[in-house]
């Protein structure tokens, strides 16, 4: 039996691309950029540069640069994810990284496979762009999940601060110091903007729209209504914290209930691709008798279309809205 290592080489090169992106990111910006850092990125920058205004300007630039660059070709598919992930790389740097990773993938494919140059070029470009997109998408999902988990605790911390007599802007400042990233840096920016004269409710609204989070919109609306009509903000935020925590609990329950269906959908979507990879490894000449026929390419395209339709419908079936 003749085994082919080409499919495994493709997979290993793609994994190497993802590892290179993460390693480069941590090398350039340090551990403070990671979500599991105990000190928020804002506090780490303030420790190095004591100029509060410059730190605020740098953070605001990092958080708005991606959506401001949506007009760049190919970058529009990445801009929203990069903004939610708060990637510190500039758009031009990310595009440059895509190109560098494509070159790395092409060299790996040249040394490890016997594919023709046009095929290697196409696969290398797909790996460069797809690797960065996959990395940014994973960063965005992790950051949004952690932010939503931190929010009810942060709101309850604001409630306790308000009840001991602190103004709302000071309560936000306390959250920025006590809560790690991602919420710590975000609330620190809101606190800094309030210190320089921007309305807190406007900063919260901008934060909610940038993250596209319903819970953050609830917080921004609650603060805005209290500023306009008055009332006990501590009681309002306490009720909001209970609502956010109940929503979070409901989402977790729905996630647990639908876990089996989601894994079934993932398995049914990945099984045909996995089977194709295994066939290429175990019996690389399995399709030699038919690949030269006129019907092979149309049949392969039809199978590819059905695979895409299968993935889309499986995603729709297990994506339950709450």
Short mmCIF file of C-alpha atoms in Angstrom, two decimals:
data_model
loop_
_atom_site.label_atom_id
_atom_site.label_comp_id
_atom_site.label_asym_id
_atom_site.label_seq_id
_atom_site.Cartn_x
_atom_site.Cartn_y
_atom_site.Cartn_z
CA UNK A 1 0.00 0.00 0.00
CA UNK A 2 1.41 3.38 -1.04
CA UNK A 3 0.77 6.22 1.38
CA UNK A 4 0.78 9.92 0.45
CA UNK A 5 1.84 12.53 2.98
CA UNK A 6 0.72 15.52 0.86
CA UNK A 7 -2.62 16.12 2.67
CA UNK A 8 -0.87 16.00 6.04
CA UNK A 9 1.74 18.45 4.76
CA UNK A 10 -1.01 20.88 3.74
CA UNK A 11 -2.57 20.65 7.20
CA UNK A 12 0.76 21.06 8.99
CA UNK A 13 1.68 24.12 6.90
CA UNK A 14 -1.68 25.75 7.71
CA UNK A 15 -1.19 25.04 11.43
CA UNK A 16 2.31 26.52 11.18
CA UNK A 17 0.79 29.64 9.60
CA UNK A 18 -1.56 30.08 12.58
CA UNK A 19 1.26 29.54 15.07
CA UNK A 20 3.45 32.08 13.26
CA UNK A 21 0.75 34.76 13.42
CA UNK A 22 0.19 34.25 17.14
CA UNK A 23 3.92 34.16 17.85
CA UNK A 24 4.54 37.34 15.87
CA UNK A 25 1.66 39.10 17.66
CA UNK A 26 2.96 38.22 21.12
CA UNK A 27 6.53 39.10 20.12
CA UNK A 28 5.59 42.57 18.88
CA UNK A 29 3.12 43.58 21.60
CA UNK A 30 4.10 41.40 24.55
CA UNK A 31 1.95 39.42 26.97
CA UNK A 32 -0.18 42.45 27.88
CA UNK A 33 -2.01 42.04 24.56
CA UNK A 34 -3.28 38.56 25.53
CA UNK A 35 -6.73 38.18 27.08
CA UNK A 36 -5.50 36.14 30.02
CA UNK A 37 -3.15 38.90 31.21
CA UNK A 38 -3.88 39.93 34.81
CA UNK A 39 -2.95 43.54 34.04
CA UNK A 40 -5.04 45.28 31.40
CA UNK A 41 -3.32 46.62 28.30
CA UNK A 42 -4.19 50.19 29.26
CA UNK A 43 -2.52 49.90 32.67
CA UNK A 44 0.51 48.24 31.08
CA UNK A 45 0.85 51.13 28.63
CA UNK A 46 0.40 53.68 31.43
CA UNK A 47 3.17 51.96 33.36
CA UNK A 48 5.54 52.48 30.42
CA UNK A 49 4.22 55.88 29.32
CA UNK A 50 2.79 58.02 32.10
CA UNK A 51 1.15 60.38 29.61
CA UNK A 52 -2.54 59.50 29.93
CA UNK A 53 -3.51 61.44 26.82
CA UNK A 54 -1.02 59.65 24.58
CA UNK A 55 -2.11 56.24 25.86
CA UNK A 56 -5.77 57.12 25.20
CA UNK A 57 -4.90 58.31 21.70
CA UNK A 58 -3.00 55.08 20.95
CA UNK A 59 -5.82 52.86 22.22
CA UNK A 60 -8.50 54.79 20.32
CA UNK A 61 -6.43 54.52 17.15
CA UNK A 62 -6.06 50.77 17.60
CA UNK A 63 -9.79 50.32 18.16
CA UNK A 64 -10.98 52.40 15.19
CA UNK A 65 -8.32 51.73 12.56
CA UNK A 66 -9.87 48.55 11.16
CA UNK A 67 -13.34 49.93 10.39
CA UNK A 68 -11.73 53.05 8.90
CA UNK A 69 -9.90 50.81 6.42
CA UNK A 70 -12.89 48.86 5.10
CA UNK A 71 -12.34 50.37 1.65
CA UNK A 72 -9.08 48.45 1.18
CA UNK A 73 -9.64 45.55 -1.26
CA UNK A 74 -9.87 42.18 0.47
CA UNK A 75 -9.69 43.82 3.91
CA UNK A 76 -13.44 44.43 4.17
CA UNK A 77 -14.02 40.74 5.02
CA UNK A 78 -11.64 41.12 7.96
CA UNK A 79 -12.43 44.62 9.29
CA UNK A 80 -15.43 43.81 11.52
CA UNK A 81 -13.75 40.76 13.07
CA UNK A 82 -10.48 42.66 13.61
CA UNK A 83 -12.34 45.48 15.35
CA UNK A 84 -14.16 43.12 17.72
CA UNK A 85 -10.90 41.30 18.42
CA UNK A 86 -9.17 44.69 18.91
CA UNK A 87 -6.16 43.55 16.89
CA UNK A 88 -3.30 45.96 17.56
CA UNK A 89 -1.75 45.32 14.13
CA UNK A 90 -2.61 48.04 11.62
CA UNK A 91 -4.53 47.04 8.48
CA UNK A 92 -1.42 47.49 6.34
CA UNK A 93 0.55 45.27 8.74
CA UNK A 94 -2.13 42.57 8.57
CA UNK A 95 -2.08 42.67 4.78
CA UNK A 96 1.71 42.46 4.86
CA UNK A 97 1.48 39.48 7.22
CA UNK A 98 -0.91 37.79 4.79
CA UNK A 99 1.67 38.23 2.04
CA UNK A 100 4.52 36.98 4.23
CA UNK A 101 2.56 33.93 5.31
CA UNK A 102 1.63 33.19 1.70
CA UNK A 103 5.34 33.22 0.81
CA UNK A 104 6.09 30.96 3.78
CA UNK A 105 3.31 28.56 2.73
CA UNK A 106 4.57 28.55 -0.88
CA UNK A 107 8.08 27.64 0.26
CA UNK A 108 6.68 24.87 2.45
CA UNK A 109 4.56 23.53 -0.39
CA UNK A 110 7.54 23.68 -2.76
CA UNK A 111 9.72 21.63 -0.40
CA UNK A 112 7.02 19.22 0.76
CA UNK A 113 4.78 18.58 -2.25
CA UNK A 114 5.02 17.96 -5.97
CA UNK A 115 2.11 20.19 -6.97
CA UNK A 116 2.51 22.41 -10.02
CA UNK A 117 3.52 26.08 -9.43
CA UNK A 118 0.05 27.56 -10.23
CA UNK A 119 -1.58 25.21 -7.72
CA UNK A 120 1.07 25.99 -5.10
CA UNK A 121 0.56 29.73 -5.62
CA UNK A 122 -3.22 29.43 -5.26
CA UNK A 123 -3.01 27.27 -2.14
CA UNK A 124 -0.32 29.52 -0.62
CA UNK A 125 -2.47 32.65 -1.10
CA UNK A 126 -5.48 30.84 0.37
CA UNK A 127 -3.40 29.77 3.38
CA UNK A 128 -2.03 33.28 3.92
CA UNK A 129 -5.41 34.99 3.77
CA UNK A 130 -7.32 32.14 5.42
CA UNK A 131 -4.77 31.77 8.20
CA UNK A 132 -5.00 35.43 9.20
CA UNK A 133 -8.80 35.38 8.94
CA UNK A 134 -9.06 32.23 11.06
CA UNK A 135 -6.71 33.72 13.66
CA UNK A 136 -8.60 37.02 13.82
CA UNK A 137 -11.97 35.24 13.94
CA UNK A 138 -10.86 33.08 16.87
CA UNK A 139 -9.52 36.16 18.67
CA UNK A 140 -12.83 37.97 18.14
CA UNK A 141 -14.91 35.04 19.44
CA UNK A 142 -12.76 34.62 22.55
CA UNK A 143 -12.73 38.34 23.30
CA UNK A 144 -16.49 38.74 22.88
CA UNK A 145 -17.19 35.67 25.03
CA UNK A 146 -14.90 36.92 27.81
CA UNK A 147 -16.33 40.43 27.62
CA UNK A 148 -19.90 39.16 27.98
CA UNK A 149 -18.83 37.02 30.93
CA UNK A 150 -17.12 39.95 32.67
CA UNK A 151 -19.93 42.47 32.15
CA UNK A 152 -22.35 41.46 34.96
CA UNK A 153 -19.51 41.43 37.50
CA UNK A 154 -18.37 44.85 36.29
CA UNK A 155 -21.91 46.28 36.58
CA UNK A 156 -22.25 44.90 40.12
CA UNK A 157 -18.89 46.48 40.99
CA UNK A 158 -20.24 49.82 39.73
CA UNK A 159 -23.36 49.34 41.87
CA UNK A 160 -21.25 48.84 45.01
CA UNK A 161 -19.15 51.88 44.14
CA UNK A 162 -22.24 54.06 43.65
CA UNK A 163 -23.73 52.92 46.94
CA UNK A 164 -20.66 53.98 48.92
CA UNK A 165 -20.87 57.45 47.40
CA UNK A 166 -18.64 57.43 44.32
CA UNK A 167 -19.87 59.30 41.20
CA UNK A 168 -20.55 57.22 38.12
CA UNK A 169 -17.35 58.31 36.35
CA UNK A 170 -15.31 57.19 39.37
CA UNK A 171 -17.18 53.87 39.43
CA UNK A 172 -16.14 53.29 35.81
CA UNK A 173 -12.56 54.15 36.76
CA UNK A 174 -12.66 51.57 39.56
CA UNK A 175 -13.86 48.92 37.10
CA UNK A 176 -11.00 49.79 34.75
CA UNK A 177 -8.48 49.11 37.53
CA UNK A 178 -10.06 46.03 39.10
CA UNK A 179 -11.31 44.12 36.04
CA UNK A 180 -8.77 42.56 33.61
CA UNK A 181 -8.99 42.79 29.86
CA UNK A 182 -10.91 43.05 27.66
CA UNK A 183 -13.36 45.04 29.78
CA UNK A 184 -10.67 46.73 31.87
CA UNK A 185 -9.09 48.59 28.95
CA UNK A 186 -12.46 49.45 27.40
CA UNK A 187 -13.82 50.98 30.61
CA UNK A 188 -10.47 52.68 31.19
CA UNK A 189 -10.86 54.43 27.85
CA UNK A 190 -14.39 55.50 28.78
CA UNK A 191 -13.05 56.86 32.09
CA UNK A 192 -10.28 58.77 30.30
CA UNK A 193 -12.71 60.19 27.74
CA UNK A 194 -15.01 61.34 30.57
CA UNK A 195 -12.03 63.05 32.23
CA UNK A 196 -11.38 64.97 28.99
CA UNK A 197 -15.02 66.08 28.69
CA UNK A 198 -16.86 63.46 26.66
CA UNK A 199 -20.28 62.37 27.90
CA UNK A 200 -20.17 58.92 29.51
CA UNK A 201 -23.39 57.74 27.86
CA UNK A 202 -22.00 58.64 24.42
CA UNK A 203 -18.83 56.66 25.13
CA UNK A 204 -20.91 53.67 26.27
CA UNK A 205 -23.07 53.86 23.15
CA UNK A 206 -20.00 53.97 20.91
CA UNK A 207 -18.52 51.00 22.80
CA UNK A 208 -21.76 49.01 22.43
CA UNK A 209 -21.99 49.70 18.69
CA UNK A 210 -18.32 48.85 18.14
CA UNK A 211 -18.75 45.51 19.90
CA UNK A 212 -22.27 44.94 18.55
CA UNK A 213 -23.36 43.69 21.99
CA UNK A 214 -26.99 43.80 23.15
CA UNK A 215 -26.02 43.76 26.84
CA UNK A 216 -23.76 46.78 26.36
CA UNK A 217 -26.60 48.56 24.57
CA UNK A 218 -28.80 47.89 27.63
CA UNK A 219 -26.13 49.49 29.83
CA UNK A 220 -25.76 52.53 27.57
CA UNK A 221 -29.53 53.06 27.39
CA UNK A 222 -29.93 52.69 31.17
CA UNK A 223 -27.25 55.31 31.85
CA UNK A 224 -28.64 57.65 29.18
CA UNK A 225 -32.21 57.43 30.56
CA UNK A 226 -31.00 58.02 34.12
CA UNK A 227 -29.07 61.12 33.01
CA UNK A 228 -32.15 62.54 31.29
CA UNK A 229 -34.91 61.64 33.75
CA UNK A 230 -33.05 61.03 37.02
CA UNK A 231 -33.55 58.16 39.43
CA UNK A 232 -31.44 55.83 41.52
CA UNK A 233 -28.71 54.67 39.14
CA UNK A 234 -27.48 52.02 41.59
CA UNK A 235 -30.89 50.29 41.62
CA UNK A 236 -31.16 50.53 37.84
CA UNK A 237 -27.75 48.97 37.33
CA UNK A 238 -28.46 46.29 39.94
CA UNK A 239 -31.55 45.23 38.01
CA UNK A 240 -29.58 45.37 34.77
CA UNK A 241 -26.87 43.13 36.25
CA UNK A 242 -29.53 40.56 37.16
CA UNK A 243 -30.97 40.72 33.63
CA UNK A 244 -27.54 40.32 32.01
CA UNK A 245 -26.67 37.42 34.30
CA UNK A 246 -30.03 35.74 33.57
CA UNK A 247 -29.48 36.18 29.82
CA UNK A 248 -26.00 34.75 30.13
CA UNK A 249 -27.36 31.78 32.09
CA UNK A 250 -30.03 31.23 29.43
CA UNK A 251 -27.45 31.32 26.64
CA UNK A 252 -25.32 28.77 28.48
CA UNK A 253 -28.34 26.51 28.96
CA UNK A 254 -29.30 26.73 25.29
CA UNK A 255 -25.69 26.06 24.35
CA UNK A 256 -25.66 22.94 26.52
CA UNK A 257 -28.98 21.70 25.11
CA UNK A 258 -27.90 22.23 21.49
CA UNK A 259 -24.34 20.92 21.95
CA UNK A 260 -25.20 17.45 20.60
CA UNK A 261 -26.90 18.88 17.52
CA UNK A 262 -23.98 21.25 16.86
CA UNK A 263 -21.39 18.50 17.15
CA UNK A 264 -23.50 16.28 14.90
CA UNK A 265 -23.66 19.07 12.33
CA UNK A 266 -19.92 19.65 12.56
CA UNK A 267 -19.24 15.93 12.16
CA UNK A 268 -21.55 15.58 9.17
CA UNK A 269 -19.98 18.65 7.57
CA UNK A 270 -16.38 17.58 8.22
CA UNK A 271 -16.76 13.86 7.50
CA UNK A 272 -16.78 14.09 3.66
CA UNK A 273 -13.68 16.30 3.71
CA UNK A 274 -11.97 14.02 6.22
CA UNK A 275 -12.85 10.98 4.13
CA UNK A 276 -11.38 12.65 1.04
CA UNK A 277 -8.16 13.44 2.92
CA UNK A 278 -7.88 9.86 4.20
CA UNK A 279 -8.42 8.47 0.69
CA UNK A 280 -5.61 10.69 -0.62
CA UNK A 281 -3.31 9.49 2.17
CA UNK A 282 -4.12 5.78 2.03
CA UNK A 283 -4.67 5.41 -1.72
CA UNK A 284 -3.35 8.50 -3.57
CA UNK A 285 -4.05 6.94 -7.01
CA UNK A 286 -7.67 6.07 -6.19
CA UNK A 287 -9.07 8.55 -8.75
CA UNK A 288 -6.46 7.97 -11.48
CA UNK A 289 -8.84 5.89 -13.62
CA UNK A 290 -11.52 8.59 -13.76
CA UNK A 291 -9.79 11.95 -13.33
CA UNK A 292 -8.90 12.14 -17.02
CA UNK A 293 -12.53 11.67 -18.13
CA UNK A 294 -14.65 14.59 -19.27
CA UNK A 295 -17.15 14.19 -16.44
CA UNK A 296 -14.59 14.26 -13.59
CA UNK A 297 -14.24 18.05 -13.18
CA UNK A 298 -18.00 18.79 -13.49
CA UNK A 299 -18.74 15.99 -11.02
CA UNK A 300 -16.10 17.32 -8.60
CA UNK A 301 -17.60 20.82 -8.85
CA UNK A 302 -21.09 19.46 -8.16
CA UNK A 303 -19.82 17.56 -5.12
CA UNK A 304 -18.07 20.72 -3.89
CA UNK A 305 -21.29 22.74 -4.26
CA UNK A 306 -23.26 20.12 -2.34
CA UNK A 307 -20.63 20.12 0.42
CA UNK A 308 -20.93 23.91 0.75
CA UNK A 309 -24.73 23.68 0.80
CA UNK A 310 -24.48 20.97 3.48
CA UNK A 311 -22.24 23.16 5.67
CA UNK A 312 -24.56 26.17 5.27
CA UNK A 313 -27.74 24.23 6.09
CA UNK A 314 -26.12 22.48 9.06
CA UNK A 315 -25.05 25.88 10.37
CA UNK A 316 -28.59 27.23 9.97
CA UNK A 317 -30.17 24.21 11.68
CA UNK A 318 -28.00 24.40 14.82
CA UNK A 319 -27.85 28.21 15.06
CA UNK A 320 -30.69 28.80 17.53
CA UNK A 321 -31.57 32.43 18.21
CA UNK A 322 -32.43 33.35 21.80
#
